[in-house]
């Protein structure tokens, strides 16, 4: 069966599934006042997520990423990982988490079939980490990362959002961290969303700051594979891990877009910074696979060429906890 593709010839092998909008952190750029409950449609059940996964896997998706909000607040997370992992095709099952309770549950998630783990750690300084997330938990998050490394998960990465107040010595600290750990730390340029304009204007740092640091310190870019995501990673002969950059504001960023997104309530989002989405819920409830494929195909024909962040337009995305980044 043919891989899902859009009108610009981009093929989609990667599906990000949000499991909830709820989050227990209060990251300054995302949910500075914490998650505020709003009435909305019920979350997709593990069975609906499995059905969704089956259709996308049948149409060429090879990697699912669970995200949120904070995906680990769901008690049925292990069940969801297990169902996606059991689908035919040997898909990767990835998760992006803030690391809350990672140390406690990573063995369970790995046993259920989790293959790729991304943990968001914006700073390796405990005080800065607390200021950014609202929680004094850096050590416990890092303990969880080390457990994941001990379990030899196929991929363990850290995400760090570039913020003016946390760069500077931050790059040296992260480099020290990867000296003996086979971890990629990927710095993400802060993105403007509907809610964070003032923070964005104060704190946005262009990725060129990191690139200059990497060049000064002897890091060189790794070769890229055809299905690589948007991160450009760098290596250094004296370091086991890698450092990388995700720069959504750079020209051409959207040209190699290989991902689609599903909201926690089962809407297909064509772009992180688009508007609304195409509801798949009725077809997930009836498990009508041909109709699901047809609806997704016709939606993909509408996928825009790229986001319009440079024009200051971030669609109806108020913050990334709504969609999972
Ligand atoms: N709660 C989980 C976490 O933080 O890892 C998963 C969801 S979170 C929305 C996914 C990723 O998006 C995190 O790495 C987070 O740092 C990043 N993120 C959130 N808001 C962002 C923004 N405005 N610009 C850039 N990255 C952002
Ligand atoms: Fe929560 Fe992740 Fe947003 Fe931080 S970035 S508030 S951990 S959803």
GROMACS .gro file of C-alpha atoms and ligand atoms in nm:
model
  360
    1UNK     CA    1   0.000   0.000   0.000
    2UNK     CA    2   0.126   0.346  -0.078
    3UNK     CA    3   0.271   0.570   0.190
    4UNK     CA    4   0.054   0.872   0.273
    5UNK     CA    5   0.182   1.173   0.079
    6UNK     CA    6   0.076   1.534   0.025
    7UNK     CA    7   0.043   1.757  -0.279
    8UNK     CA    8   0.413   1.858  -0.257
    9UNK     CA    9   0.539   1.499  -0.277
   10UNK     CA   10   0.627   1.479   0.092
   11UNK     CA   11   0.574   1.131   0.238
   12UNK     CA   12   0.467   1.075   0.596
   13UNK     CA   13   0.635   0.798   0.789
   14UNK     CA   14   0.612   0.956   1.132
   15UNK     CA   15   0.300   1.012   1.341
   16UNK     CA   16   0.294   1.212   1.663
   17UNK     CA   17   0.004   1.117   1.886
   18UNK     CA   18  -0.090   1.345   2.172
   19UNK     CA   19  -0.230   1.147   2.465
   20UNK     CA   20  -0.354   1.439   2.673
   21UNK     CA   21  -0.332   1.817   2.711
   22UNK     CA   22  -0.283   1.779   3.086
   23UNK     CA   23   0.063   1.853   3.221
   24UNK     CA   24   0.216   1.855   3.567
   25UNK     CA   25   0.493   2.105   3.479
   26UNK     CA   26   0.466   2.479   3.428
   27UNK     CA   27   0.729   2.551   3.166
   28UNK     CA   28   0.763   2.925   3.125
   29UNK     CA   29   0.723   2.918   2.746
   30UNK     CA   30   0.439   2.665   2.739
   31UNK     CA   31   0.211   2.659   3.046
   32UNK     CA   32   0.347   2.930   3.279
   33UNK     CA   33   0.033   2.914   3.493
   34UNK     CA   34   0.006   2.537   3.480
   35UNK     CA   35  -0.257   2.334   3.300
   36UNK     CA   36  -0.605   2.488   3.323
   37UNK     CA   37  -0.885   2.239   3.291
   38UNK     CA   38  -1.122   2.300   3.002
   39UNK     CA   39  -1.422   2.095   2.901
   40UNK     CA   40  -1.364   1.912   2.575
   41UNK     CA   41  -1.414   1.585   2.396
   42UNK     CA   42  -1.298   1.267   2.570
   43UNK     CA   43  -0.945   1.140   2.510
   44UNK     CA   44  -0.889   0.864   2.259
   45UNK     CA   45  -0.898   0.526   2.427
   46UNK     CA   46  -0.615   0.271   2.392
   47UNK     CA   47  -0.833   0.078   2.145
   48UNK     CA   48  -0.893   0.387   1.929
   49UNK     CA   49  -0.519   0.462   1.935
   50UNK     CA   50  -0.447   0.106   1.826
   51UNK     CA   51  -0.696   0.139   1.537
   52UNK     CA   52  -0.539   0.467   1.435
   53UNK     CA   53  -0.194   0.311   1.454
   54UNK     CA   54  -0.304   0.018   1.240
   55UNK     CA   55  -0.426   0.243   0.958
   56UNK     CA   56  -0.116   0.465   0.960
   57UNK     CA   57   0.117   0.168   0.985
   58UNK     CA   58  -0.059   0.008   0.688
   59UNK     CA   59   0.003   0.333   0.495
   60UNK     CA   60   0.374   0.359   0.558
   61UNK     CA   61   0.417   0.508   0.906
   62UNK     CA   62   0.710   0.339   1.079
   63UNK     CA   63   0.740   0.552   1.389
   64UNK     CA   64   0.483   0.666   1.644
   65UNK     CA   65   0.566   0.928   1.903
   66UNK     CA   66   0.354   0.965   2.216
   67UNK     CA   67   0.345   1.316   2.346
   68UNK     CA   68   0.113   1.569   2.510
   69UNK     CA   69   0.073   1.760   2.748
   70UNK     CA   70   0.256   1.509   2.957
   71UNK     CA   71   0.190   1.159   2.823
   72UNK     CA   72   0.300   0.992   3.144
   73UNK     CA   73   0.003   1.129   3.340
   74UNK     CA   74  -0.209   0.864   3.166
   75UNK     CA   75  -0.245   0.550   3.373
   76UNK     CA   76  -0.301   0.342   3.060
   77UNK     CA   77   0.029   0.452   2.902
   78UNK     CA   78   0.184   0.103   2.925
   79UNK     CA   79  -0.121  -0.045   2.751
   80UNK     CA   80  -0.100   0.215   2.472
   81UNK     CA   81   0.272   0.152   2.418
   82UNK     CA   82   0.207  -0.224   2.412
   83UNK     CA   83  -0.071  -0.196   2.152
   84UNK     CA   84   0.134   0.020   1.914
   85UNK     CA   85   0.438  -0.198   1.961
   86UNK     CA   86   0.238  -0.513   1.875
   87UNK     CA   87   0.116  -0.378   1.538
   88UNK     CA   88   0.258  -0.559   1.236
   89UNK     CA   89   0.559  -0.388   1.079
   90UNK     CA   90   0.797  -0.358   1.375
   91UNK     CA   91   0.731   0.012   1.426
   92UNK     CA   92   0.932   0.232   1.656
   93UNK     CA   93   0.735   0.353   1.956
   94UNK     CA   94   0.879   0.679   2.085
   95UNK     CA   95   0.777   0.913   2.364
   96UNK     CA   96   0.857   1.272   2.458
   97UNK     CA   97   0.827   1.335   2.830
   98UNK     CA   98   0.928   1.588   3.092
   99UNK     CA   99   1.081   1.301   3.287
  100UNK     CA  100   0.841   1.311   3.579
  101UNK     CA  101   0.836   0.956   3.721
  102UNK     CA  102   1.074   0.835   3.451
  103UNK     CA  103   1.304   0.660   3.697
  104UNK     CA  104   1.008   0.474   3.845
  105UNK     CA  105   0.839   0.353   3.526
  106UNK     CA  106   1.097   0.332   3.251
  107UNK     CA  107   1.146  -0.043   3.296
  108UNK     CA  108   0.772  -0.101   3.260
  109UNK     CA  109   0.751   0.116   2.947
  110UNK     CA  110   1.058  -0.048   2.793
  111UNK     CA  111   0.908  -0.393   2.861
  112UNK     CA  112   0.586  -0.279   2.690
  113UNK     CA  113   0.784  -0.192   2.376
  114UNK     CA  114   0.907   0.168   2.405
  115UNK     CA  115   1.205   0.206   2.171
  116UNK     CA  116   1.285   0.578   2.161
  117UNK     CA  117   1.282   0.817   2.453
  118UNK     CA  118   1.315   1.196   2.438
  119UNK     CA  119   1.334   1.377   2.769
  120UNK     CA  120   1.296   1.752   2.790
  121UNK     CA  121   1.573   1.905   2.999
  122UNK     CA  122   1.620   2.274   2.927
  123UNK     CA  123   1.902   2.327   3.174
  124UNK     CA  124   2.149   2.116   3.370
  125UNK     CA  125   2.160   2.375   3.648
  126UNK     CA  126   1.909   2.274   3.918
  127UNK     CA  127   1.804   2.634   3.992
  128UNK     CA  128   1.752   2.723   3.628
  129UNK     CA  129   1.563   2.396   3.571
  130UNK     CA  130   1.334   2.481   3.864
  131UNK     CA  131   1.277   2.833   3.739
  132UNK     CA  132   1.184   2.707   3.391
  133UNK     CA  133   0.964   2.410   3.488
  134UNK     CA  134   0.831   2.511   3.829
  135UNK     CA  135   0.974   2.191   3.982
  136UNK     CA  136   1.290   2.111   4.171
  137UNK     CA  137   1.331   1.775   4.000
  138UNK     CA  138   1.639   1.792   3.781
  139UNK     CA  139   1.819   1.514   3.969
  140UNK     CA  140   1.529   1.275   3.955
  141UNK     CA  141   1.477   1.343   3.582
  142UNK     CA  142   1.846   1.275   3.512
  143UNK     CA  143   1.832   0.959   3.721
  144UNK     CA  144   1.551   0.843   3.492
  145UNK     CA  145   1.761   0.919   3.184
  146UNK     CA  146   2.047   0.713   3.328
  147UNK     CA  147   1.809   0.422   3.394
  148UNK     CA  148   1.695   0.438   3.032
  149UNK     CA  149   2.059   0.426   2.923
  150UNK     CA  150   2.121   0.126   3.152
  151UNK     CA  151   1.829  -0.050   2.984
  152UNK     CA  152   2.001   0.014   2.649
  153UNK     CA  153   1.691   0.160   2.484
  154UNK     CA  154   1.769   0.196   2.110
  155UNK     CA  155   1.752   0.576   2.132
  156UNK     CA  156   1.769   0.819   2.424
  157UNK     CA  157   1.774   1.193   2.354
  158UNK     CA  158   1.735   1.515   2.546
  159UNK     CA  159   1.545   1.819   2.418
  160UNK     CA  160   1.646   2.165   2.538
  161UNK     CA  161   1.460   2.479   2.433
  162UNK     CA  162   1.704   2.763   2.359
  163UNK     CA  163   1.628   3.057   2.589
  164UNK     CA  164   1.834   3.366   2.640
  165UNK     CA  165   1.843   3.319   3.016
  166UNK     CA  166   1.968   2.961   2.991
  167UNK     CA  167   2.233   2.961   2.716
  168UNK     CA  168   2.583   3.092   2.797
  169UNK     CA  169   2.745   2.824   3.008
  170UNK     CA  170   2.459   2.592   2.922
  171UNK     CA  171   2.633   2.464   2.610
  172UNK     CA  172   2.948   2.371   2.808
  173UNK     CA  173   2.741   2.184   3.063
  174UNK     CA  174   2.551   1.986   2.804
  175UNK     CA  175   2.875   1.902   2.624
  176UNK     CA  176   3.019   1.770   2.953
  177UNK     CA  177   2.704   1.568   2.999
  178UNK     CA  178   2.740   1.389   2.664
  179UNK     CA  179   3.115   1.333   2.704
  180UNK     CA  180   3.056   0.981   2.842
  181UNK     CA  181   2.689   0.926   2.758
  182UNK     CA  182   2.559   0.804   2.419
  183UNK     CA  183   2.287   1.068   2.421
  184UNK     CA  184   2.197   1.332   2.164
  185UNK     CA  185   2.101   1.668   2.314
  186UNK     CA  186   1.895   1.862   2.062
  187UNK     CA  187   1.847   2.233   2.117
  188UNK     CA  188   1.515   2.362   1.984
  189UNK     CA  189   1.470   2.724   1.887
  190UNK     CA  190   1.194   2.873   2.099
  191UNK     CA  191   0.878   2.896   1.889
  192UNK     CA  192   0.622   3.166   1.913
  193UNK     CA  193   0.273   3.043   1.999
  194UNK     CA  194  -0.055   3.224   2.060
  195UNK     CA  195   0.010   3.260   2.434
  196UNK     CA  196   0.382   3.330   2.465
  197UNK     CA  197   0.449   3.643   2.257
  198UNK     CA  198   0.607   3.852   2.535
  199UNK     CA  199   0.824   3.563   2.651
  200UNK     CA  200   0.922   3.486   2.293
  201UNK     CA  201   1.027   3.845   2.223
  202UNK     CA  202   1.235   3.855   2.538
  203UNK     CA  203   1.390   3.508   2.524
  204UNK     CA  204   1.418   3.390   2.164
  205UNK     CA  205   1.777   3.307   2.072
  206UNK     CA  206   1.862   3.213   1.713
  207UNK     CA  207   2.018   2.871   1.658
  208UNK     CA  208   2.320   3.048   1.507
  209UNK     CA  209   2.437   3.104   1.869
  210UNK     CA  210   2.473   2.728   1.910
  211UNK     CA  211   2.625   2.680   1.564
  212UNK     CA  212   2.895   2.936   1.643
  213UNK     CA  213   2.972   2.760   1.973
  214UNK     CA  214   2.991   2.419   1.798
  215UNK     CA  215   3.229   2.552   1.532
  216UNK     CA  216   3.450   2.715   1.799
  217UNK     CA  217   3.468   2.390   1.997
  218UNK     CA  218   3.552   2.148   1.714
  219UNK     CA  219   3.213   1.982   1.654
  220UNK     CA  220   3.126   1.877   1.299
  221UNK     CA  221   2.792   1.794   1.135
  222UNK     CA  222   2.689   1.429   1.101
  223UNK     CA  223   2.583   1.287   0.763
  224UNK     CA  224   2.207   1.295   0.719
  225UNK     CA  225   1.987   1.003   0.613
  226UNK     CA  226   1.689   1.044   0.375
  227UNK     CA  227   1.430   0.990   0.652
  228UNK     CA  228   1.602   1.208   0.912
  229UNK     CA  229   1.386   1.454   1.099
  230UNK     CA  230   1.451   1.826   1.124
  231UNK     CA  231   1.743   1.805   1.370
  232UNK     CA  232   2.095   1.858   1.243
  233UNK     CA  233   2.332   1.673   1.476
  234UNK     CA  234   2.701   1.736   1.541
  235UNK     CA  235   2.972   1.505   1.672
  236UNK     CA  236   3.316   1.541   1.826
  237UNK     CA  237   3.583   1.270   1.849
  238UNK     CA  238   3.625   1.316   2.227
  239UNK     CA  239   3.255   1.287   2.309
  240UNK     CA  240   3.032   0.982   2.309
  241UNK     CA  241   2.709   1.175   2.259
  242UNK     CA  242   2.599   1.437   2.009
  243UNK     CA  243   2.469   1.790   2.013
  244UNK     CA  244   2.208   1.908   1.766
  245UNK     CA  245   1.984   2.189   1.655
  246UNK     CA  246   1.620   2.204   1.552
  247UNK     CA  247   1.569   2.540   1.386
  248UNK     CA  248   1.208   2.585   1.276
  249UNK     CA  249   1.275   2.944   1.168
  250UNK     CA  250   1.541   2.846   0.917
  251UNK     CA  251   1.445   2.868   0.548
  252UNK     CA  252   1.342   2.535   0.396
  253UNK     CA  253   1.264   2.383   0.737
  254UNK     CA  254   0.925   2.254   0.614
  255UNK     CA  255   1.051   2.114   0.283
  256UNK     CA  256   1.142   1.778   0.435
  257UNK     CA  257   0.840   1.759   0.666
  258UNK     CA  258   0.774   1.388   0.724
  259UNK     CA  259   0.529   1.405   1.015
  260UNK     CA  260   0.164   1.426   1.094
  261UNK     CA  261  -0.003   1.492   1.426
  262UNK     CA  262  -0.309   1.364   1.605
  263UNK     CA  263  -0.462   1.552   1.894
  264UNK     CA  264  -0.557   1.372   2.214
  265UNK     CA  265  -0.921   1.383   2.102
  266UNK     CA  266  -0.847   1.227   1.763
  267UNK     CA  267  -0.814   1.518   1.521
  268UNK     CA  268  -0.557   1.506   1.242
  269UNK     CA  269  -0.343   1.822   1.241
  270UNK     CA  270  -0.159   1.889   0.920
  271UNK     CA  271   0.083   2.145   1.062
  272UNK     CA  272   0.193   2.231   1.416
  273UNK     CA  273   0.112   2.592   1.338
  274UNK     CA  274  -0.205   2.541   1.138
  275UNK     CA  275  -0.569   2.584   1.228
  276UNK     CA  276  -0.810   2.329   1.368
  277UNK     CA  277  -0.789   1.978   1.220
  278UNK     CA  278  -0.981   1.696   1.061
  279UNK     CA  279  -1.183   1.488   1.306
  280UNK     CA  280  -1.122   1.114   1.275
  281UNK     CA  281  -1.309   1.013   1.585
  282UNK     CA  282  -1.631   0.882   1.431
  283UNK     CA  283  -1.433   0.653   1.200
  284UNK     CA  284  -1.211   0.534   1.484
  285UNK     CA  285  -1.520   0.441   1.682
  286UNK     CA  286  -1.656   0.233   1.394
  287UNK     CA  287  -1.309   0.111   1.287
  288UNK     CA  288  -1.394   0.189   0.927
  289UNK     CA  289  -1.046   0.159   0.779
  290UNK     CA  290  -1.117   0.241   0.411
  291UNK     CA  291  -1.311   0.552   0.515
  292UNK     CA  292  -1.031   0.657   0.752
  293UNK     CA  293  -0.772   0.623   0.477
  294UNK     CA  294  -0.990   0.821   0.237
  295UNK     CA  295  -1.048   1.102   0.490
  296UNK     CA  296  -0.677   1.125   0.571
  297UNK     CA  297  -0.587   1.129   0.201
  298UNK     CA  298  -0.825   1.410   0.122
  299UNK     CA  299  -0.699   1.607   0.423
  300UNK     CA  300  -0.339   1.565   0.308
  301UNK     CA  301  -0.423   1.725  -0.022
  302UNK     CA  302  -0.481   2.044   0.183
  303UNK     CA  303  -0.151   2.034   0.374
  304UNK     CA  304   0.021   2.371   0.332
  305UNK     CA  305   0.375   2.397   0.201
  306UNK     CA  306   0.504   2.544   0.525
  307UNK     CA  307   0.429   2.728   0.846
  308UNK     CA  308   0.412   3.108   0.856
  309UNK     CA  309   0.599   3.170   1.179
  310UNK     CA  310   0.828   3.420   1.013
  311UNK     CA  311   0.521   3.635   0.943
  312UNK     CA  312   0.424   3.606   1.311
  313UNK     CA  313   0.146   3.358   1.238
  314UNK     CA  314   0.125   3.051   1.461
  315UNK     CA  315  -0.223   2.930   1.363
  316UNK     CA  316  -0.459   2.853   1.648
  317UNK     CA  317  -0.187   2.688   1.857
  318UNK     CA  318  -0.197   2.871   2.191
  319UNK     CA  319   0.079   2.657   2.339
  320UNK     CA  320   0.247   2.332   2.242
  321UNK     CA  321   0.090   2.130   2.525
  322UNK     CA  322  -0.220   2.127   2.305
  323UNK     CA  323  -0.042   1.931   2.037
  324UNK     CA  324   0.277   1.785   2.172
  325UNK     CA  325   0.534   1.990   1.981
  326LIG     N1  326   0.544   1.739   2.819
  326LIG     C1  327   0.634   1.671   2.733
  326LIG     C2  328   0.770   1.738   2.732
  326LIG     O1  329   0.780   1.853   2.773
  326LIG     O2  330   0.864   1.672   2.689
  326LIG     C3  331   0.584   1.653   2.591
  326LIG     C4  332   0.509   1.769   2.529
  326LIG     S1  333   0.607   1.916   2.502
  326LIG     C5  334   0.488   2.024   2.431
  326LIG     C6  335   0.709   1.864   2.366
  326LIG     C7  336   0.834   1.946   2.343
  326LIG     O3  337   0.797   2.075   2.297
  326LIG     C8  338   0.920   1.966   2.467
  326LIG     O4  339   1.053   1.929   2.438
  326LIG     C9  340   0.910   2.115   2.492
  326LIG     O5  341   1.025   2.167   2.551
  326LIG    C10  342   0.886   2.169   2.354
  326LIG     N2  343   0.823   2.299   2.350
  326LIG    C11  344   0.711   2.338   2.415
  326LIG     N3  345   0.680   2.467   2.384
  326LIG    C12  346   0.775   2.510   2.299
  326LIG    C13  347   0.799   2.632   2.230
  326LIG     N4  348   0.717   2.737   2.243
  326LIG     N5  349   0.906   2.640   2.148
  326LIG    C14  350   0.989   2.534   2.132
  326LIG     N6  351   0.971   2.415   2.193
  326LIG    C15  352   0.866   2.403   2.277
  327LIG    FE1  353   0.433   2.046   3.015
  327LIG    FE2  354   0.593   1.974   2.818
  327LIG    FE3  355   0.460   2.210   2.811
  327LIG    FE4  356   0.660   2.177   2.983
  327LIG     S1  357   0.676   2.173   2.759
  327LIG     S2  358   0.458   2.264   3.032
  327LIG     S3  359   0.642   1.966   3.036
  327LIG     S4  360   0.371   2.009   2.801
   0.00000   0.00000   0.00000
